[in-house]
Amino acid sequence: MTMTMPPSTGCQSYAKGLNMCMSGSTTSCEECLLIHPSCAWCAQEDFGRGRTLTSRCDFIQNLQKRGCDVQFIEYPKSSISILQSRPLSSKGSGWTPYDVVQIMPQQISLSLRPGEQTWFGLQVRQVEDYPVDLYYLMDLSLSMKDDLHTIRNLGTKLAQEMGKLTSNFRLGFGSFVDKNVSPFSYTAPKYHENPCNGYKAFPNCVPTFGFRHILSLTDKVDRFNEEVQKQMVSRNRDAPEGGFDAILQAAVCKSKIGWRKEAYHLLVFATDDVPHLALDGRLGGLVQPHDGQCHLNENNEYSASNKMDYPSLALLGEKLAENNIFLIFAVTKRLYVIYKNFTALIPGTTVEILDQDSKNVIQLIIAAYSNIRSKVELTVWDHPEDLSLSFTATCQDGQPLPGLRKCADLKIGDTVSFNVSVEARSCPPRGTDQTFTIKPVGFKDRLEVTVDYMCDCGCTQTAQTNSSICSSIGTYNCGTCHCEPGYLGAHCECQEGEASSMYLSACREAEGKQICSGRGECSCNQCLCYESEFGKIYGTFCECDDFSCARHKGILCSGHGECHCGECKCHAGYIGDNCNCSTETSSCISDDGQMCSGRGNCVCGRCHCTEPGAFGDTCEKCPTCPDACGTKRECIECRLFNSGRLADNQTCQRLCKDKIITVETLKTEDPGAVLCLYKTDNDCVMKFTYSEHASGQSILTALKEPECASGPDALTVLLAVVGSILLVGVVLLAAWKLVITIHDRREFARFQNARSRARYEMASNPLYKQPVSTHFVETDFNMYGKSYNGGLH
């Protein structure tokens, strides 16, 4: 299957201004094709006769208008041929290794014209039930003695859990300590057999060793348990371990470890300390760099441990990728940040937190395996220097992501696609064919790409030496004569040194102009341009050169283009007068996949924020934007309460990287903080503030729990009403009593005052005399007098 790209029209705009094809005044078809992919060459013999300025190199439309027949126009186009494209598989186990396909197509051929951009597509799928090889590489230094006890039955338990993910699982085991040289280990004679000699806390251990391969990959998990139970810890001197030596040997010793080509390769690296790196070996006198080869002896021990330096991160990453190995760092919490930084330098590597006694190692491995199977990342091997590649990923949401070559948050069985743009920047030596490989990290599957360059014109195959058209002293090739030394002219009709005034007018660009622009000599009706120490001078009238173009920081065309007659011809991926503006947009993609977070434009590979208040590398920071609170709300919901649209843990961790501080009481005095609040599903109110730290980190300060208004209690309300009524009654009664008391006291005071005045008036009045009353009752007196007197006795 062959795909031919449509004709490029990107340079047609030059027809209105500078005609790039004609500006170089090229003398051969091959030179014309290199100027720009829009340029074509006319090989017609009689093309342009009678004209003062004839250029066979021009746009196709212009050549046809000037009388060039289509059959004589040389205009090669890039094309793609798909050589092998087997369909993607759906399952892994149960198939032969060669039947499982995870990338499509598998082999293509590119025919590239320099400067022309060509694209092709590929698809990748993580198939279900794919075989898995897992090699457990354990630190057996003294500090890991508790962990050794924990993993004694790891094989059986791990096989049971991995059996839920794949029906074809194999397990292997190896261990490491450190180089047995000073200052890394104890080297005195008394420590040779027992480096724990004299150490009261743990008096007995095995001699120090670099790396020891113990069990090759096998599906008999009982063997794993048996071998682990035989192991004993050793002791080294300094804190760092020689784990990177062990990782490299486990990766490159494929036959002894037993890695299968048709399986995922997982290397679990369990340790509780930092590793030694390249150049540390010089402390022990080991100056020879690591050669990246396998050095396991007949006892399956690393024989070059005391001969070569520790491997570098670059060498480690290269060998892991070369052997399709996913490295899982299982480290304690205090080392997480250090090993996390390593993952950025070693593709296909993850890091998980290991408990102090390794009791969570099974959950850790399952989580790491799931993480590995949830993403696809492409790598390019043997990338030719003269080829420019760019990628566009289309992940499970169907949205193209320019500049990205990986997809995450995938489920097993998902298919993702990538568009790859290819451009040849130059022509290699004739007959050179280039090849490169595109493969997903950790996959055995790959896409092989073969490249041949369309730098020759078809008309060169009919070139005529000593042609009569060229006065029999030149080669007629593609419509022009290439004269023998000493001869000049369109048909080699002139000899060097001849001069005539009739020829001089043809060497001036216009009347009154200098002959050959003052930068050449007129010979046989044409200009011979002078040489310059600054570069090449060329053109029909020597009016062009390749050094008078715009510069950036003193570099011609910024180093990203070629100078053609005063104009920079930019390489693919760059634009601008001086080619200093990159068209690469990957650096402008924010974590949520948007260009400049939707708040700006990507200009020259950098975001120019247009939203007021937005800042950051991808305009991701904007406390005052209308949607700032809404965006941060989703992170609060998923991070604190595992709810909302981003509740999926991997999506939440990928998009929400801000620092979140929880408090009991929210303070809003900070003038740089924006107060945000929203109503939850249960009618509560969640409050948080959003601010930017001086370091550039976004900080969210949120309440631990939303504020919820509680409903009134019925008994409380009843008691409150009754109490209020009684209180009001008592207050009114007291007020009434107070008023009556005051009134009575006033009346009593008035009465007392009136009474005292009356007494005074009677006592002081001389006319007043108290009346005296006298009563006489004789009958009664006589009747009772006797009795009365008798009664006195």
PDB file of N, CA, C and O in Angstrom, residues 599-652:
ATOM      1  N   ARG A 599      -6.282  29.939  28.486  1.00  0.00           N
ATOM      2  CA  ARG A 599      -6.212  31.347  28.907  1.00  0.00           C
ATOM      3  C   ARG A 599      -5.163  32.124  28.129  1.00  0.00           C
ATOM      4  O   ARG A 599      -4.761  33.214  28.561  1.00  0.00           O
ATOM      5  N   GLY A 600      -4.684  31.600  27.027  1.00  0.00           N
ATOM      6  CA  GLY A 600      -3.673  32.329  26.283  1.00  0.00           C
ATOM      7  C   GLY A 600      -3.359  31.639  24.967  1.00  0.00           C
ATOM      8  O   GLY A 600      -4.015  30.679  24.555  1.00  0.00           O
ATOM      9  N   ASN A 601      -2.321  32.132  24.286  1.00  0.00           N
ATOM     10  CA  ASN A 601      -1.911  31.608  22.995  1.00  0.00           C
ATOM     11  C   ASN A 601      -0.471  31.131  23.067  1.00  0.00           C
ATOM     12  O   ASN A 601       0.346  31.710  23.798  1.00  0.00           O
ATOM     13  N   CYS A 602      -0.168  30.082  22.318  1.00  0.00           N
ATOM     14  CA  CYS A 602       1.195  29.551  22.268  1.00  0.00           C
ATOM     15  C   CYS A 602       1.954  30.272  21.159  1.00  0.00           C
ATOM     16  O   CYS A 602       1.631  30.129  19.979  1.00  0.00           O
ATOM     17  N   VAL A 603       2.937  31.069  21.542  1.00  0.00           N
ATOM     18  CA  VAL A 603       3.721  31.857  20.587  1.00  0.00           C
ATOM     19  C   VAL A 603       5.186  31.483  20.776  1.00  0.00           C
ATOM     20  O   VAL A 603       5.732  31.630  21.870  1.00  0.00           O
ATOM     21  N   CYS A 604       5.779  30.960  19.730  1.00  0.00           N
ATOM     22  CA  CYS A 604       7.189  30.578  19.754  1.00  0.00           C
ATOM     23  C   CYS A 604       7.489  29.595  20.880  1.00  0.00           C
ATOM     24  O   CYS A 604       8.510  29.704  21.571  1.00  0.00           O
ATOM     25  N   GLY A 605       6.603  28.652  21.087  1.00  0.00           N
ATOM     26  CA  GLY A 605       6.826  27.622  22.084  1.00  0.00           C
ATOM     27  C   GLY A 605       6.600  28.047  23.513  1.00  0.00           C
ATOM     28  O   GLY A 605       6.856  27.281  24.437  1.00  0.00           O
ATOM     29  N   ARG A 606       6.082  29.268  23.719  1.00  0.00           N
ATOM     30  CA  ARG A 606       5.801  29.747  25.075  1.00  0.00           C
ATOM     31  C   ARG A 606       4.406  30.350  25.115  1.00  0.00           C
ATOM     32  O   ARG A 606       3.928  30.925  24.135  1.00  0.00           O
ATOM     33  N   CYS A 607       3.762  30.206  26.271  1.00  0.00           N
ATOM     34  CA  CYS A 607       2.404  30.719  26.430  1.00  0.00           C
ATOM     35  C   CYS A 607       2.420  32.219  26.693  1.00  0.00           C
ATOM     36  O   CYS A 607       3.151  32.703  27.574  1.00  0.00           O
ATOM     37  N   HIS A 608       1.608  32.946  25.924  1.00  0.00           N
ATOM     38  CA  HIS A 608       1.341  34.353  26.187  1.00  0.00           C
ATOM     39  C   HIS A 608      -0.080  34.438  26.729  1.00  0.00           C
ATOM     40  O   HIS A 608      -1.051  34.272  25.986  1.00  0.00           O
ATOM     41  N   CYS A 609      -0.167  34.693  28.034  1.00  0.00           N
ATOM     42  CA  CYS A 609      -1.474  34.668  28.696  1.00  0.00           C
ATOM     43  C   CYS A 609      -2.282  35.902  28.309  1.00  0.00           C
ATOM     44  O   CYS A 609      -1.795  37.026  28.392  1.00  0.00           O
ATOM     45  N   THR A 610      -3.517  35.684  27.849  1.00  0.00           N
ATOM     46  CA  THR A 610      -4.408  36.774  27.468  1.00  0.00           C
ATOM     47  C   THR A 610      -5.487  37.028  28.514  1.00  0.00           C
ATOM     48  O   THR A 610      -6.098  38.092  28.508  1.00  0.00           O
ATOM     49  N   GLU A 611      -5.733  36.070  29.376  1.00  0.00           N
ATOM     50  CA  GLU A 611      -6.737  36.240  30.429  1.00  0.00           C
ATOM     51  C   GLU A 611      -6.141  37.117  31.532  1.00  0.00           C
ATOM     52  O   GLU A 611      -5.070  36.814  32.071  1.00  0.00           O
ATOM     53  N   PRO A 612      -6.786  38.229  31.901  1.00  0.00           N
ATOM     54  CA  PRO A 612      -6.246  39.087  32.963  1.00  0.00           C
ATOM     55  C   PRO A 612      -6.057  38.294  34.258  1.00  0.00           C
ATOM     56  O   PRO A 612      -6.961  37.582  34.702  1.00  0.00           O
ATOM     57  N   GLY A 613      -4.880  38.425  34.844  1.00  0.00           N
ATOM     58  CA  GLY A 613      -4.599  37.750  36.108  1.00  0.00           C
ATOM     59  C   GLY A 613      -3.986  36.384  35.943  1.00  0.00           C
ATOM     60  O   GLY A 613      -3.557  35.772  36.923  1.00  0.00           O
ATOM     61  N   ALA A 614      -3.900  35.839  34.695  1.00  0.00           N
ATOM     62  CA  ALA A 614      -3.349  34.501  34.482  1.00  0.00           C
ATOM     63  C   ALA A 614      -1.835  34.589  34.353  1.00  0.00           C
ATOM     64  O   ALA A 614      -1.292  35.528  33.769  1.00  0.00           O
ATOM     65  N   PHE A 615      -1.137  33.578  34.889  1.00  0.00           N
ATOM     66  CA  PHE A 615       0.307  33.522  34.758  1.00  0.00           C
ATOM     67  C   PHE A 615       0.738  32.068  34.921  1.00  0.00           C
ATOM     68  O   PHE A 615      -0.080  31.163  35.106  1.00  0.00           O
ATOM     69  N   GLY A 616       2.050  31.811  34.837  1.00  0.00           N
ATOM     70  CA  GLY A 616       2.576  30.448  34.868  1.00  0.00           C
ATOM     71  C   GLY A 616       3.026  30.022  33.482  1.00  0.00           C
ATOM     72  O   GLY A 616       2.685  30.645  32.471  1.00  0.00           O
ATOM     73  N   ASP A 617       3.818  28.934  33.432  1.00  0.00           N
ATOM     74  CA  ASP A 617       4.363  28.454  32.155  1.00  0.00           C
ATOM     75  C   ASP A 617       3.270  28.123  31.158  1.00  0.00           C
ATOM     76  O   ASP A 617       3.449  28.290  29.949  1.00  0.00           O
ATOM     77  N   THR A 618       2.149  27.604  31.646  1.00  0.00           N
ATOM     78  CA  THR A 618       1.021  27.269  30.762  1.00  0.00           C
ATOM     79  C   THR A 618      -0.231  28.046  31.163  1.00  0.00           C
ATOM     80  O   THR A 618      -1.347  27.577  30.921  1.00  0.00           O
ATOM     81  N   CYS A 619      -0.061  29.230  31.760  1.00  0.00           N
ATOM     82  CA  CYS A 619      -1.183  30.086  32.197  1.00  0.00           C
ATOM     83  C   CYS A 619      -2.115  29.326  33.148  1.00  0.00           C
ATOM     84  O   CYS A 619      -3.315  29.599  33.203  1.00  0.00           O
ATOM     85  N   GLU A 620      -1.527  28.344  33.850  1.00  0.00           N
ATOM     86  CA  GLU A 620      -2.370  27.511  34.712  1.00  0.00           C
ATOM     87  C   GLU A 620      -2.753  28.204  36.020  1.00  0.00           C
ATOM     88  O   GLU A 620      -3.682  27.766  36.712  1.00  0.00           O
ATOM     89  N   LYS A 621      -2.065  29.291  36.359  1.00  0.00           N
ATOM     90  CA  LYS A 621      -2.345  29.980  37.611  1.00  0.00           C
ATOM     91  C   LYS A 621      -3.160  31.237  37.323  1.00  0.00           C
ATOM     92  O   LYS A 621      -2.760  32.067  36.523  1.00  0.00           O
ATOM     93  N   CYS A 622      -4.281  31.358  37.980  1.00  0.00           N
ATOM     94  CA  CYS A 622      -5.146  32.525  37.764  1.00  0.00           C
ATOM     95  C   CYS A 622      -6.145  32.630  38.914  1.00  0.00           C
ATOM     96  O   CYS A 622      -7.305  32.228  38.779  1.00  0.00           O
ATOM     97  N   PRO A 623      -5.720  33.174  40.066  1.00  0.00           N
ATOM     98  CA  PRO A 623      -6.628  33.261  41.211  1.00  0.00           C
ATOM     99  C   PRO A 623      -7.844  34.136  40.953  1.00  0.00           C
ATOM    100  O   PRO A 623      -8.899  33.935  41.544  1.00  0.00           O
ATOM    101  N   THR A 624      -7.693  35.129  40.060  1.00  0.00           N
ATOM    102  CA  THR A 624      -8.801  36.076  39.857  1.00  0.00           C
ATOM    103  C   THR A 624      -9.684  35.726  38.671  1.00  0.00           C
ATOM    104  O   THR A 624     -10.607  36.469  38.361  1.00  0.00           O
ATOM    105  N   CYS A 625      -9.392  34.624  37.976  1.00  0.00           N
ATOM    106  CA  CYS A 625     -10.217  34.250  36.836  1.00  0.00           C
ATOM    107  C   CYS A 625     -11.604  33.806  37.311  1.00  0.00           C
ATOM    108  O   CYS A 625     -11.731  33.224  38.400  1.00  0.00           O
ATOM    109  N   PRO A 626     -12.615  34.055  36.496  1.00  0.00           N
ATOM    110  CA  PRO A 626     -13.975  33.675  36.905  1.00  0.00           C
ATOM    111  C   PRO A 626     -14.113  32.190  37.192  1.00  0.00           C
ATOM    112  O   PRO A 626     -14.909  31.781  38.009  1.00  0.00           O
ATOM    113  N   ASP A 627     -13.327  31.353  36.507  1.00  0.00           N
ATOM    114  CA  ASP A 627     -13.482  29.919  36.709  1.00  0.00           C
ATOM    115  C   ASP A 627     -12.473  29.345  37.688  1.00  0.00           C
ATOM    116  O   ASP A 627     -12.361  28.133  37.833  1.00  0.00           O
ATOM    117  N   ALA A 628     -11.707  30.217  38.371  1.00  0.00           N
ATOM    118  CA  ALA A 628     -10.665  29.722  39.263  1.00  0.00           C
ATOM    119  C   ALA A 628     -11.252  28.896  40.397  1.00  0.00           C
ATOM    120  O   ALA A 628     -10.786  27.801  40.700  1.00  0.00           O
ATOM    121  N   CYS A 629     -12.308  29.438  41.034  1.00  0.00           N
ATOM    122  CA  CYS A 629     -12.915  28.716  42.152  1.00  0.00           C
ATOM    123  C   CYS A 629     -13.541  27.405  41.668  1.00  0.00           C
ATOM    124  O   CYS A 629     -13.435  26.373  42.331  1.00  0.00           O
ATOM    125  N   GLY A 630     -14.172  27.430  40.495  1.00  0.00           N
ATOM    126  CA  GLY A 630     -14.795  26.227  39.973  1.00  0.00           C
ATOM    127  C   GLY A 630     -13.771  25.152  39.659  1.00  0.00           C
ATOM    128  O   GLY A 630     -13.983  23.965  39.915  1.00  0.00           O
ATOM    129  N   THR A 631     -12.626  25.563  39.093  1.00  0.00           N
ATOM    130  CA  THR A 631     -11.581  24.602  38.758  1.00  0.00           C
ATOM    131  C   THR A 631     -10.977  23.981  40.011  1.00  0.00           C
ATOM    132  O   THR A 631     -10.780  22.767  40.097  1.00  0.00           O
ATOM    133  N   LYS A 632     -10.693  24.835  40.999  1.00  0.00           N
ATOM    134  CA  LYS A 632     -10.085  24.337  42.227  1.00  0.00           C
ATOM    135  C   LYS A 632     -11.085  23.554  43.070  1.00  0.00           C
ATOM    136  O   LYS A 632     -10.689  22.707  43.874  1.00  0.00           O
ATOM    137  N   ARG A 633     -12.370  23.835  42.893  1.00  0.00           N
ATOM    138  CA  ARG A 633     -13.386  23.091  43.653  1.00  0.00           C
ATOM    139  C   ARG A 633     -13.294  21.601  43.343  1.00  0.00           C
ATOM    140  O   ARG A 633     -13.399  20.765  44.245  1.00  0.00           O
ATOM    141  N   GLU A 634     -13.105  21.262  42.047  1.00  0.00           N
ATOM    142  CA  GLU A 634     -13.038  19.856  41.671  1.00  0.00           C
ATOM    143  C   GLU A 634     -11.870  19.159  42.357  1.00  0.00           C
ATOM    144  O   GLU A 634     -11.970  17.996  42.743  1.00  0.00           O
ATOM    145  N   CYS A 635     -10.752  19.886  42.535  1.00  0.00           N
ATOM    146  CA  CYS A 635      -9.598  19.300  43.213  1.00  0.00           C
ATOM    147  C   CYS A 635      -9.877  19.135  44.704  1.00  0.00           C
ATOM    148  O   CYS A 635      -9.446  18.148  45.311  1.00  0.00           O
ATOM    149  N   ILE A 636     -10.572  20.085  45.305  1.00  0.00           N
ATOM    150  CA  ILE A 636     -10.937  19.964  46.722  1.00  0.00           C
ATOM    151  C   ILE A 636     -11.831  18.741  46.913  1.00  0.00           C
ATOM    152  O   ILE A 636     -11.642  17.942  47.847  1.00  0.00           O
ATOM    153  N   GLU A 637     -12.811  18.567  46.020  1.00  0.00           N
ATOM    154  CA  GLU A 637     -13.749  17.453  46.154  1.00  0.00           C
ATOM    155  C   GLU A 637     -13.058  16.107  46.040  1.00  0.00           C
ATOM    156  O   GLU A 637     -13.282  15.202  46.844  1.00  0.00           O
ATOM    157  N   CYS A 638     -12.162  15.982  45.024  1.00  0.00           N
ATOM    158  CA  CYS A 638     -11.559  14.665  44.811  1.00  0.00           C
ATOM    159  C   CYS A 638     -10.432  14.380  45.792  1.00  0.00           C
ATOM    160  O   CYS A 638     -10.267  13.242  46.239  1.00  0.00           O
ATOM    161  N   ARG A 639      -9.666  15.398  46.180  1.00  0.00           N
ATOM    162  CA  ARG A 639      -8.541  15.185  47.077  1.00  0.00           C
ATOM    163  C   ARG A 639      -8.971  14.986  48.517  1.00  0.00           C
ATOM    164  O   ARG A 639      -8.394  14.178  49.247  1.00  0.00           O
ATOM    165  N   LEU A 640      -9.972  15.759  48.966  1.00  0.00           N
ATOM    166  CA  LEU A 640     -10.368  15.702  50.375  1.00  0.00           C
ATOM    167  C   LEU A 640     -11.514  14.734  50.630  1.00  0.00           C
ATOM    168  O   LEU A 640     -11.577  14.089  51.683  1.00  0.00           O
ATOM    169  N   PHE A 641     -12.461  14.639  49.667  1.00  0.00           N
ATOM    170  CA  PHE A 641     -13.663  13.858  49.928  1.00  0.00           C
ATOM    171  C   PHE A 641     -13.881  12.729  48.921  1.00  0.00           C
ATOM    172  O   PHE A 641     -14.894  12.047  48.976  1.00  0.00           O
ATOM    173  N   ASN A 642     -12.904  12.560  47.967  1.00  0.00           N
ATOM    174  CA  ASN A 642     -13.005  11.492  46.958  1.00  0.00           C
ATOM    175  C   ASN A 642     -14.365  11.517  46.267  1.00  0.00           C
ATOM    176  O   ASN A 642     -15.035  10.495  46.111  1.00  0.00           O
ATOM    177  N   SER A 643     -14.773  12.696  45.850  1.00  0.00           N
ATOM    178  CA  SER A 643     -16.048  12.848  45.159  1.00  0.00           C
ATOM    179  C   SER A 643     -15.852  13.803  43.982  1.00  0.00           C
ATOM    180  O   SER A 643     -14.777  14.326  43.758  1.00  0.00           O
ATOM    181  N   GLY A 644     -16.920  14.014  43.218  1.00  0.00           N
ATOM    182  CA  GLY A 644     -16.877  14.955  42.103  1.00  0.00           C
ATOM    183  C   GLY A 644     -16.446  14.301  40.805  1.00  0.00           C
ATOM    184  O   GLY A 644     -16.222  13.093  40.705  1.00  0.00           O
ATOM    185  N   ARG A 645     -16.273  15.126  39.778  1.00  0.00           N
ATOM    186  CA  ARG A 645     -15.970  14.647  38.432  1.00  0.00           C
ATOM    187  C   ARG A 645     -14.597  13.979  38.339  1.00  0.00           C
ATOM    188  O   ARG A 645     -14.374  13.092  37.526  1.00  0.00           O
ATOM    189  N   LEU A 646     -13.651  14.387  39.189  1.00  0.00           N
ATOM    190  CA  LEU A 646     -12.295  13.862  39.128  1.00  0.00           C
ATOM    191  C   LEU A 646     -12.044  12.798  40.191  1.00  0.00           C
ATOM    192  O   LEU A 646     -10.907  12.584  40.599  1.00  0.00           O
ATOM    193  N   ALA A 647     -13.101  12.139  40.651  1.00  0.00           N
ATOM    194  CA  ALA A 647     -12.957  11.213  41.781  1.00  0.00           C
ATOM    195  C   ALA A 647     -12.009  10.063  41.466  1.00  0.00           C
ATOM    196  O   ALA A 647     -11.418   9.482  42.357  1.00  0.00           O
ATOM    197  N   ASP A 648     -11.861   9.703  40.164  1.00  0.00           N
ATOM    198  CA  ASP A 648     -10.905   8.669  39.801  1.00  0.00           C
ATOM    199  C   ASP A 648      -9.519   9.076  40.276  1.00  0.00           C
ATOM    200  O   ASP A 648      -9.026  10.152  39.959  1.00  0.00           O
ATOM    201  N   ASN A 649      -8.844   8.237  41.042  1.00  0.00           N
ATOM    202  CA  ASN A 649      -7.613   8.601  41.736  1.00  0.00           C
ATOM    203  C   ASN A 649      -6.522   9.055  40.776  1.00  0.00           C
ATOM    204  O   ASN A 649      -5.851  10.043  41.012  1.00  0.00           O
ATOM    205  N   GLN A 650      -6.333   8.342  39.658  1.00  0.00           N
ATOM    206  CA  GLN A 650      -5.254   8.692  38.757  1.00  0.00           C
ATOM    207  C   GLN A 650      -5.514  10.026  38.067  1.00  0.00           C
ATOM    208  O   GLN A 650      -4.599  10.829  37.907  1.00  0.00           O
ATOM    209  N   THR A 651      -6.754  10.271  37.678  1.00  0.00           N
ATOM    210  CA  THR A 651      -7.080  11.555  37.063  1.00  0.00           C
ATOM    211  C   THR A 651      -6.891  12.678  38.067  1.00  0.00           C
ATOM    212  O   THR A 651      -6.352  13.739  37.730  1.00  0.00           O
ATOM    213  N   CYS A 652      -7.305  12.463  39.299  1.00  0.00           N
ATOM    214  CA  CYS A 652      -7.191  13.487  40.340  1.00  0.00           C
ATOM    215  C   CYS A 652      -5.721  13.823  40.597  1.00  0.00           C
ATOM    216  O   CYS A 652      -5.342  14.986  40.654  1.00  0.00           O
TER     217      CYS A 652
END
